XYZ file of C-alpha atoms in Angstrom:
570
model
C -77.911 -51.761 85.122
C -74.639 -51.171 84.266
C -71.962 -50.279 86.857
C -71.797 -47.484 87.310
C -75.892 -47.365 87.968
C -75.697 -50.138 90.573
C -72.676 -48.518 91.770
C -74.903 -45.422 92.684
C -77.695 -47.246 94.110
C -75.254 -49.227 96.356
C -74.117 -45.379 97.340
C -77.391 -44.699 98.606
C -78.397 -47.731 100.224
C -75.605 -47.623 102.461
C -76.505 -43.923 103.281
C -79.564 -44.795 103.711
C -78.663 -47.872 106.277
C -77.107 -45.563 108.175
C -79.450 -42.925 108.518
C -81.840 -44.868 109.621
C -79.022 -45.289 112.694
C -78.953 -41.682 113.094
C -75.358 -41.056 111.729
C -74.567 -39.430 108.281
C -71.569 -40.949 106.678
C -68.853 -38.971 104.036
C -67.387 -41.116 102.033
C -63.231 -41.365 102.820
C -61.100 -39.929 100.647
C -57.136 -41.894 100.174
C -54.565 -40.457 98.266
C -56.145 -37.591 97.439
C -58.723 -39.398 95.481
C -62.408 -40.333 96.579
C -62.321 -43.971 97.638
C -64.428 -46.736 95.887
C -66.511 -47.878 98.184
C -68.552 -50.068 96.092
C -65.699 -51.548 94.376
C -64.413 -52.447 98.350
C -67.380 -54.038 99.404
C -67.434 -56.798 96.288
C -63.622 -57.480 96.572
C -64.244 -58.076 100.767
C -67.273 -60.185 100.046
C -66.703 -61.545 97.270
C -63.446 -63.276 99.451
C -66.040 -64.297 102.270
C -65.936 -61.369 104.200
C -64.031 -58.989 106.888
C -62.931 -62.112 109.112
C -61.983 -64.591 106.238
C -60.095 -61.461 104.089
C -58.313 -61.110 107.764
C -57.954 -63.924 108.929
C -55.802 -64.924 105.536
C -54.245 -61.675 104.941
C -55.942 -60.936 101.642
C -55.491 -56.638 101.973
C -53.208 -56.892 99.677
C -54.425 -58.570 97.226
C -57.447 -56.289 97.128
C -55.030 -53.097 97.602
C -53.635 -54.004 94.467
C -57.343 -53.929 92.243
C -57.300 -50.049 92.872
C -54.434 -47.811 91.554
C -53.503 -45.862 95.014
C -50.744 -43.302 94.523
C -47.181 -44.785 95.319
C -46.558 -41.875 98.252
C -49.878 -43.916 99.701
C -47.348 -46.776 101.747
C -49.813 -48.083 104.077
C -53.269 -48.923 101.857
C -53.949 -51.946 103.624
C -54.063 -51.048 107.179
C -56.364 -47.791 105.371
C -58.514 -49.690 103.552
C -59.351 -52.376 106.310
C -60.217 -49.324 108.693
C -62.356 -47.692 106.295
C -63.838 -50.526 105.558
C -64.669 -51.684 109.501
C -66.312 -47.641 109.945
C -68.407 -48.012 106.578
C -69.299 -51.195 105.376
C -68.848 -54.230 108.637
C -72.541 -53.491 109.654
C -73.722 -53.711 106.265
C -71.891 -56.420 105.686
C -73.545 -58.267 109.128
C -76.747 -57.012 107.681
C -76.961 -57.479 103.908
C -74.542 -60.432 103.441
C -74.538 -62.287 106.433
C -78.681 -61.775 106.925
C -77.188 -61.031 110.890
C -79.790 -58.888 112.791
C -79.232 -55.303 114.468
C -78.553 -57.192 117.918
C -74.968 -57.884 119.463
C -72.346 -58.047 116.593
C -68.863 -59.287 118.076
C -65.798 -58.261 115.523
C -63.870 -61.038 115.073
C -61.106 -57.889 114.013
C -60.249 -56.536 117.863
C -60.915 -60.057 119.503
C -56.868 -60.927 119.559
C -56.823 -56.846 121.414
C -59.725 -58.180 123.825
C -61.293 -54.936 123.598
C -64.700 -53.895 121.519
C -65.136 -50.779 119.920
C -68.643 -49.199 119.103
C -69.500 -49.087 115.708
C -71.130 -45.902 115.643
C -75.159 -44.955 114.743
C -75.740 -44.294 118.634
C -76.055 -41.230 120.858
C -73.402 -40.166 123.532
C -75.056 -41.811 126.565
C -76.945 -44.699 124.130
C -75.178 -48.709 124.660
C -72.439 -49.888 122.479
C -74.212 -52.713 120.133
C -71.757 -55.781 119.407
C -71.860 -58.623 117.017
C -71.688 -61.613 117.301
C -69.618 -63.836 114.551
C -70.648 -67.341 114.220
C -69.764 -70.517 111.693
C -73.526 -70.535 110.816
C -76.999 -69.110 110.733
C -78.121 -71.380 113.755
C -75.332 -70.690 115.968
C -75.219 -67.068 115.347
C -79.771 -67.345 116.375
C -78.601 -68.321 120.267
C -76.734 -65.179 120.766
C -79.426 -63.337 119.860
C -80.602 -61.153 122.757
C -78.440 -62.368 125.790
C -76.553 -60.343 127.443
C -73.433 -58.420 126.915
C -71.418 -60.337 130.019
C -72.781 -63.485 128.744
C -71.195 -63.387 125.446
C -68.052 -62.285 126.807
C -67.497 -65.653 129.504
C -68.457 -67.552 126.097
C -66.111 -65.599 123.363
C -63.616 -65.378 126.531
C -63.684 -68.486 127.816
C -60.165 -69.367 128.545
C -59.404 -65.927 129.886
C -58.234 -65.382 133.942
C -62.086 -64.560 135.428
C -60.082 -62.264 137.461
C -59.065 -60.408 134.784
C -60.745 -56.621 134.078
C -62.080 -56.174 130.445
C -61.789 -52.530 129.268
C -64.275 -50.862 126.590
C -62.915 -48.119 124.591
C -64.923 -45.423 122.635
C -63.333 -44.928 119.281
C -63.139 -40.788 118.517
C -62.113 -39.164 115.697
C -58.685 -37.776 115.622
C -59.582 -33.987 115.030
C -58.162 -30.530 115.781
C -58.865 -28.576 118.397
C -57.930 -24.600 118.537
C -56.721 -24.856 121.433
C -54.154 -28.301 120.667
C -52.684 -26.156 116.832
C -52.009 -23.251 119.515
C -49.987 -25.043 121.646
C -48.397 -26.642 118.873
C -47.762 -23.332 118.051
C -46.531 -22.278 121.907
C -44.380 -25.744 121.489
C -42.682 -24.730 118.107
C -41.727 -21.023 119.366
C -40.494 -22.167 122.973
C -38.490 -25.009 122.177
C -39.269 -27.124 125.733
C -37.962 -30.710 124.451
C -41.316 -32.749 126.254
C -43.426 -29.693 124.359
C -41.830 -30.368 121.176
C -42.319 -33.965 121.276
C -46.024 -33.192 122.171
C -46.204 -30.738 119.353
C -44.758 -32.698 116.569
C -46.717 -36.294 117.623
C -49.738 -34.643 117.249
C -49.306 -32.940 113.743
C -48.117 -35.721 112.709
C -51.397 -37.595 113.822
C -53.729 -34.247 112.854
C -51.927 -35.115 109.052
C -53.057 -38.747 109.173
C -56.450 -38.065 109.180
C -58.334 -39.370 106.448
C -61.870 -38.501 107.932
C -60.496 -35.043 108.070
C -58.665 -32.898 106.528
C -55.796 -30.783 108.309
C -56.350 -27.212 106.932
C -53.614 -25.095 107.220
C -55.238 -22.347 105.861
C -57.684 -22.694 109.101
C -54.217 -21.842 110.798
C -52.140 -19.266 108.828
C -49.451 -18.619 111.224
C -48.412 -22.181 111.912
C -46.144 -22.855 109.067
C -44.622 -19.617 109.710
C -43.649 -20.841 113.689
C -42.619 -24.229 111.865
C -39.976 -22.502 109.530
C -38.656 -20.330 112.422
C -38.223 -23.760 114.301
C -36.302 -25.575 111.002
C -33.891 -22.866 110.400
C -32.902 -23.023 113.890
C -32.727 -26.647 114.227
C -30.635 -26.747 111.484
C -28.586 -24.960 112.371
C -27.761 -26.972 115.511
C -27.345 -29.948 113.041
C -23.479 -29.819 112.055
C -23.974 -31.585 109.003
C -27.132 -30.017 108.241
C -25.338 -26.784 108.618
C -22.055 -26.954 106.417
C -21.660 -23.135 107.146
C -21.805 -23.261 110.592
C -18.340 -21.681 112.249
C -17.184 -20.798 115.082
C -17.585 -16.697 114.468
C -21.247 -17.542 113.893
C -21.841 -19.135 117.702
C -20.103 -16.297 119.182
C -22.153 -13.873 117.080
C -24.859 -14.940 119.296
C -23.390 -14.249 122.474
C -22.147 -11.181 122.232
C -19.296 -9.183 120.620
C -17.854 -7.625 123.959
C -17.914 -10.193 125.825
C -15.886 -12.551 123.534
C -13.183 -10.139 123.303
C -12.364 -10.435 127.349
C -11.033 -13.768 126.048
C -8.235 -12.982 124.119
C -6.521 -13.310 120.542
C -4.457 -16.411 121.906
C -7.888 -18.609 123.426
C -9.884 -17.563 120.468
C -7.426 -19.261 118.215
C -8.217 -22.510 120.530
C -11.702 -22.230 120.026
C -11.297 -22.071 116.132
C -9.341 -25.385 116.467
C -12.504 -26.996 118.353
C -14.928 -25.538 115.398
C -12.686 -27.668 112.984
C -13.277 -30.431 114.808
C -17.012 -30.144 114.998
C -17.295 -29.368 111.558
C -15.911 -32.318 110.416
C -17.349 -34.441 113.251
C -20.377 -37.548 111.817
C -23.605 -36.743 114.015
C -24.003 -40.731 114.056
C -20.277 -41.592 115.967
C -20.760 -38.444 118.275
C -23.916 -37.669 120.000
C -23.088 -34.764 121.251
C -23.890 -30.761 120.001
C -21.821 -28.500 118.840
C -21.535 -26.386 122.288
C -21.307 -29.533 124.295
C -18.291 -30.806 122.301
C -16.692 -26.848 122.404
C -16.745 -27.931 126.861
C -15.050 -31.275 126.239
C -11.354 -30.785 125.060
C -10.543 -33.204 122.255
C -6.889 -32.001 121.035
C -4.206 -34.368 122.530
C -2.006 -30.985 123.001
C -1.069 -29.603 126.685
C -2.985 -26.878 127.648
C -1.066 -24.305 129.536
C -2.842 -23.312 132.943
C -3.427 -19.465 131.585
C -5.607 -21.250 128.403
C -8.009 -23.143 131.033
C -8.944 -20.099 133.314
C -9.855 -18.815 129.907
C -11.587 -22.235 128.525
C -13.151 -21.866 131.993
C -15.143 -18.254 131.214
C -16.153 -19.418 127.713
C -17.094 -22.370 129.282
C -19.610 -20.488 132.122
C -20.202 -18.398 129.561
C -21.893 -20.869 126.663
C -23.495 -23.015 129.974
C -25.510 -19.509 130.840
C -26.855 -19.176 127.685
C -27.521 -22.196 126.050
C -28.904 -25.652 126.948
C -26.990 -29.201 126.460
C -28.987 -30.632 123.968
C -27.499 -34.024 121.482
C -27.823 -33.354 117.887
C -29.163 -36.757 117.345
C -32.458 -35.967 119.164
C -32.783 -32.335 116.675
C -32.323 -35.500 113.887
C -34.815 -37.156 115.006
C -37.780 -34.378 115.747
C -37.069 -32.711 112.322
C -37.292 -36.327 110.449
C -40.758 -36.529 111.830
C -41.486 -33.038 111.392
C -40.809 -33.611 108.041
C -42.846 -36.397 107.727
C -46.037 -34.473 109.347
C -45.314 -31.858 106.149
C -45.375 -34.263 103.405
C -48.551 -36.056 104.476
C -50.018 -31.829 105.173
C -48.664 -31.200 101.503
C -50.504 -34.242 100.277
C -54.149 -32.373 100.909
C -54.860 -30.289 97.842
C -56.079 -27.394 100.075
C -53.137 -26.900 101.629
C -50.926 -26.861 98.373
C -51.436 -22.904 98.053
C -50.309 -22.258 101.882
C -47.124 -24.233 101.231
C -46.008 -22.602 98.070
C -46.474 -18.868 100.147
C -43.924 -20.403 102.657
C -40.380 -18.795 100.650
C -37.953 -19.381 103.030
C -39.848 -23.283 104.022
C -39.034 -23.711 100.625
C -35.304 -22.883 100.379
C -35.089 -25.193 103.202
C -36.485 -27.879 101.460
C -34.214 -27.562 98.206
C -31.070 -26.691 100.147
C -31.806 -30.143 102.051
C -32.420 -31.989 98.935
C -29.371 -30.946 97.282
C -27.298 -31.286 100.292
C -28.788 -34.857 99.870
C -26.682 -34.960 103.592
C -29.760 -36.770 105.437
C -31.287 -39.505 103.696
C -34.724 -39.681 105.027
C -35.029 -35.913 104.917
C -34.193 -35.723 101.459
C -36.854 -38.581 101.200
C -39.676 -36.637 102.589
C -38.497 -33.578 100.389
C -38.834 -35.228 97.264
C -41.947 -36.458 98.304
C -42.876 -33.456 99.208
C -42.098 -31.819 95.947
C -43.646 -34.728 93.789
C -46.915 -32.207 94.680
C -45.573 -28.909 94.664
C -44.033 -29.122 91.881
C -47.356 -28.822 89.576
C -46.774 -25.050 91.143
C -43.343 -24.275 90.795
C -41.694 -21.908 87.794
C -38.576 -23.115 87.651
C -37.364 -19.358 86.234
C -38.675 -17.986 89.328
C -37.387 -19.655 91.294
C -32.931 -19.207 92.514
C -32.367 -23.310 92.716
C -33.614 -23.802 89.125
C -29.978 -25.213 87.505
C -28.978 -27.425 90.715
C -32.917 -28.520 91.183
C -33.165 -30.165 87.535
C -29.553 -31.310 88.188
C -30.464 -32.894 90.650
C -33.789 -34.437 89.391
C -31.417 -35.570 87.016
C -29.529 -37.437 89.146
C -31.698 -39.256 90.942
C -33.639 -40.162 87.685
C -29.966 -42.133 86.951
C -29.992 -44.371 90.107
C -30.675 -47.546 91.378
C -33.857 -46.450 93.641
C -36.985 -47.234 91.534
C -39.064 -45.505 94.516
C -37.319 -42.125 93.703
C -37.372 -42.892 90.420
C -41.220 -42.934 90.659
C -41.305 -39.718 92.756
C -38.826 -37.796 90.204
C -40.670 -38.883 87.162
C -43.959 -37.558 88.900
C -42.095 -33.995 89.534
C -40.697 -33.750 85.929
C -44.391 -34.670 84.788
C -45.768 -31.425 86.511
C -43.249 -29.221 86.207
C -43.663 -30.103 82.582
C -46.977 -29.148 82.463
C -46.610 -25.589 83.274
C -45.690 -23.657 79.869
C -42.550 -21.628 81.747
C -40.740 -24.749 82.737
C -40.848 -26.445 79.188
C -37.751 -24.567 77.512
C -35.470 -25.662 80.616
C -36.793 -29.894 80.452
C -36.606 -29.725 76.662
C -33.019 -28.660 77.105
C -32.228 -31.370 79.382
C -33.919 -34.287 77.037
C -30.635 -35.771 76.873
C -29.729 -36.561 80.156
C -32.517 -38.428 81.108
C -34.049 -39.774 78.001
C -32.466 -43.589 78.142
C -34.088 -43.365 81.873
C -36.971 -42.921 80.479
C -36.758 -45.133 77.879
C -36.348 -47.780 80.163
C -39.144 -47.284 82.879
C -41.592 -47.724 79.509
C -41.073 -51.833 80.010
C -41.467 -51.517 83.715
C -43.484 -53.982 85.430
C -44.710 -51.055 87.888
C -47.787 -49.534 86.348
C -48.613 -46.497 87.887
C -45.082 -45.554 87.133
C -45.116 -46.569 83.781
C -48.274 -44.790 83.487
C -46.474 -41.603 84.305
C -43.847 -41.725 82.383
C -46.109 -42.307 79.266
C -48.491 -38.517 80.482
C -44.571 -36.997 80.531
C -43.668 -38.400 77.054
C -47.041 -36.783 75.970
C -46.849 -33.507 77.324
C -42.651 -33.756 75.696
C -43.991 -34.846 71.850
C -46.150 -31.521 72.225
C -43.804 -29.649 72.162
C -40.815 -28.320 69.538
C -40.265 -30.010 65.949
C -36.863 -30.917 67.042
C -37.348 -32.312 70.590
C -40.198 -34.824 68.790
C -37.359 -35.760 66.422
C -34.812 -36.236 69.640
C -37.701 -38.871 70.738
C -38.462 -40.087 67.841
C -34.704 -40.675 66.848
C -33.882 -42.617 70.535
C -33.361 -46.444 69.655
C -35.699 -48.244 72.256
C -38.265 -45.433 72.276
C -40.643 -45.921 69.492
C -40.573 -49.669 69.478
C -41.545 -50.006 72.896
C -45.353 -47.200 72.570
C -46.256 -49.185 70.052
C -45.182 -52.402 72.156
C -47.805 -50.786 74.582
C -50.452 -50.227 71.333
C -50.527 -54.188 70.523
C -52.089 -54.743 74.417
C -55.214 -53.099 72.703
C -55.471 -56.314 70.455
C -55.049 -58.837 73.356
C -58.059 -56.432 74.863
C -60.239 -56.757 71.828
C -59.699 -60.532 71.797
C -60.572 -60.674 75.182
C -64.030 -58.878 74.530
C -64.329 -61.825 72.174
C -64.363 -64.639 74.514
C -66.945 -62.611 76.925
C -64.463 -62.209 79.360
C -65.606 -59.594 81.991
C -64.334 -56.277 82.022
C -62.014 -55.410 85.115
C -59.607 -52.286 86.341
C -56.434 -54.221 84.552
C -58.483 -53.563 81.309
C -59.283 -50.111 82.485
C -55.518 -49.435 83.011
C -53.993 -50.503 79.563
C -56.806 -48.996 77.609
C -55.069 -46.068 79.210
C -51.904 -46.971 78.224
C -52.970 -47.558 74.879
C -54.142 -43.821 74.421
C -50.939 -42.017 76.091
C -49.023 -44.090 73.540
C -51.179 -43.387 70.552
C -51.624 -39.869 71.567
C -47.297 -38.875 72.111
C -46.751 -41.531 68.452
C -49.325 -38.686 66.838
C -47.439 -35.712 68.035
C -44.325 -37.368 66.749
C -45.618 -37.947 63.808
C -46.449 -34.163 63.015
C -42.463 -34.161 62.587
C -41.744 -33.975 59.021
C -37.917 -34.900 59.884
C -39.847 -37.626 62.160
C -41.682 -40.054 59.868
C -38.889 -41.703 58.890
C -38.160 -43.311 61.916
C -41.969 -44.088 62.102
C -42.100 -45.685 58.526
C -40.265 -49.067 60.285
C -43.581 -49.526 62.385
C -46.139 -49.291 59.437
C -47.493 -52.022 59.424
C -47.798 -53.466 63.139
C -49.971 -49.100 63.360
C -52.192 -50.620 61.055
C -53.004 -53.632 62.444
C -54.135 -52.256 65.727
C -55.778 -49.138 63.861
C -57.588 -52.386 62.450
C -58.442 -54.319 65.884
C -58.467 -51.423 68.417
C -61.871 -48.666 67.880
C -60.450 -46.449 71.120
C -57.429 -45.595 69.033
C -58.498 -46.078 65.282
C -58.475 -42.519 64.874
C -54.966 -41.582 66.475
C -53.602 -44.236 64.123
C -55.856 -43.148 61.157
C -53.998 -39.840 61.044
C -51.057 -41.262 61.648
C -51.170 -43.731 58.813
C -52.317 -40.941 56.579
C -49.116 -38.899 57.499
C -46.924 -42.200 56.783
C -47.940 -42.172 53.364
C -47.539 -39.041 52.483
C -43.668 -39.630 52.894
C -41.898 -40.512 49.673
């Protein structure tokens, strides 16, 4: 039985295991891809089971066996949760050979909590498993009352201490709660906004049941309006906000009564507001206007005008700190990022032109690092739908991506590379990306030898697209002093893999990754070889290409075609 058949048989057995207990399971997704449950089960049981893996902090080691996207920042926590829900009971039954009686969950003992592991009806008693050092010790617990088990496992606990048992519940969005969220964004009530943003963040992180925006068509419209108003209230995000803009919202007729001299005084206050740092001054622009910050002596007549203006402001506005607005906006953008990662929501985001314009403006301004990071992650997903020629931000957006790509943050560089890879897959974007090749090709050449394999794979995919465009573009790639050399070096991995097969070493996930990288490199080189002027640059590596073609059958057809093209060069 090969690995695929073995995995299929395992899934069927796992589903049958839960169906016998009245539960229908659904394989969860991580990073937009279905979790390899069989691979996870083997990785954990190979190390002695859940208890041993958690006790020895081996989850990071297990995560490294999966090719999760860089945006999946809590993979260890997510894998452990999915294992507890889907595989823990199965592990206890078949790996440790325990009965379906009481299962003591060692993972939760430190918090003095127990949780149901499923397959019971609403009024059915919870079942727990006892984790024992050996089979004989475990048999002593089977059939004993729950109270006896708790006394044995919590013998050191205070006898008067009350133990609480909390039932696990799925985080599912209810229609009434979503309606409350929309009303909160409309009302701008501080406590309601906190509830709305926190719940939206919680729903966006629910892997078991995705939060689909098309079920709530007005939600993004409401959020867009809130984002627009909030940006206006944060001075360093809204550079164009001025005293005149503030006055227009109050009423032109009332403002004319303040007088020309008072207008001039208020303009001085506005200039001070526009230059302040929100991290050093926690008051919003309204609060600053109400507090005199000038060192000049103010005449009594001007103070009277200021009091009128202050009363006018207090009657129409609520005093709030800019930092509170910023904190809520940052959290909201994290929730939006999570929602954008759900494939079904991508179309909903692309329909929100106004919200997308805010994303562009925040990224281009770079005023807030956290907001820019969330926006960049959103664009790394939505970029597969973006036609740059249809965007008013086409040129500055590309320049910003290139600026980040040539920066020092490899996490941001990975997001930009993924964005470029998605953009170039759209034919309308090819000319613009080709035209700026000289500004980013050096950095992409360096990433070909970067240690992060996922980032290297994205770069190779980008070069596959790029090398399939104009002949001039293929020649530009060939002329680069490092790219061909590093692509040929990646091909040499095929020889190493071939040697390992001869030694009858087991094929692992790393071999699959290497094989994909080798194929991508071979396709890129084959595309480059189609440009007549580029062949002279490939002739230098003719010997290396021949050795790889003779030893690695997976890329032999592609490399044979390259060698044939080189043989025609006089």
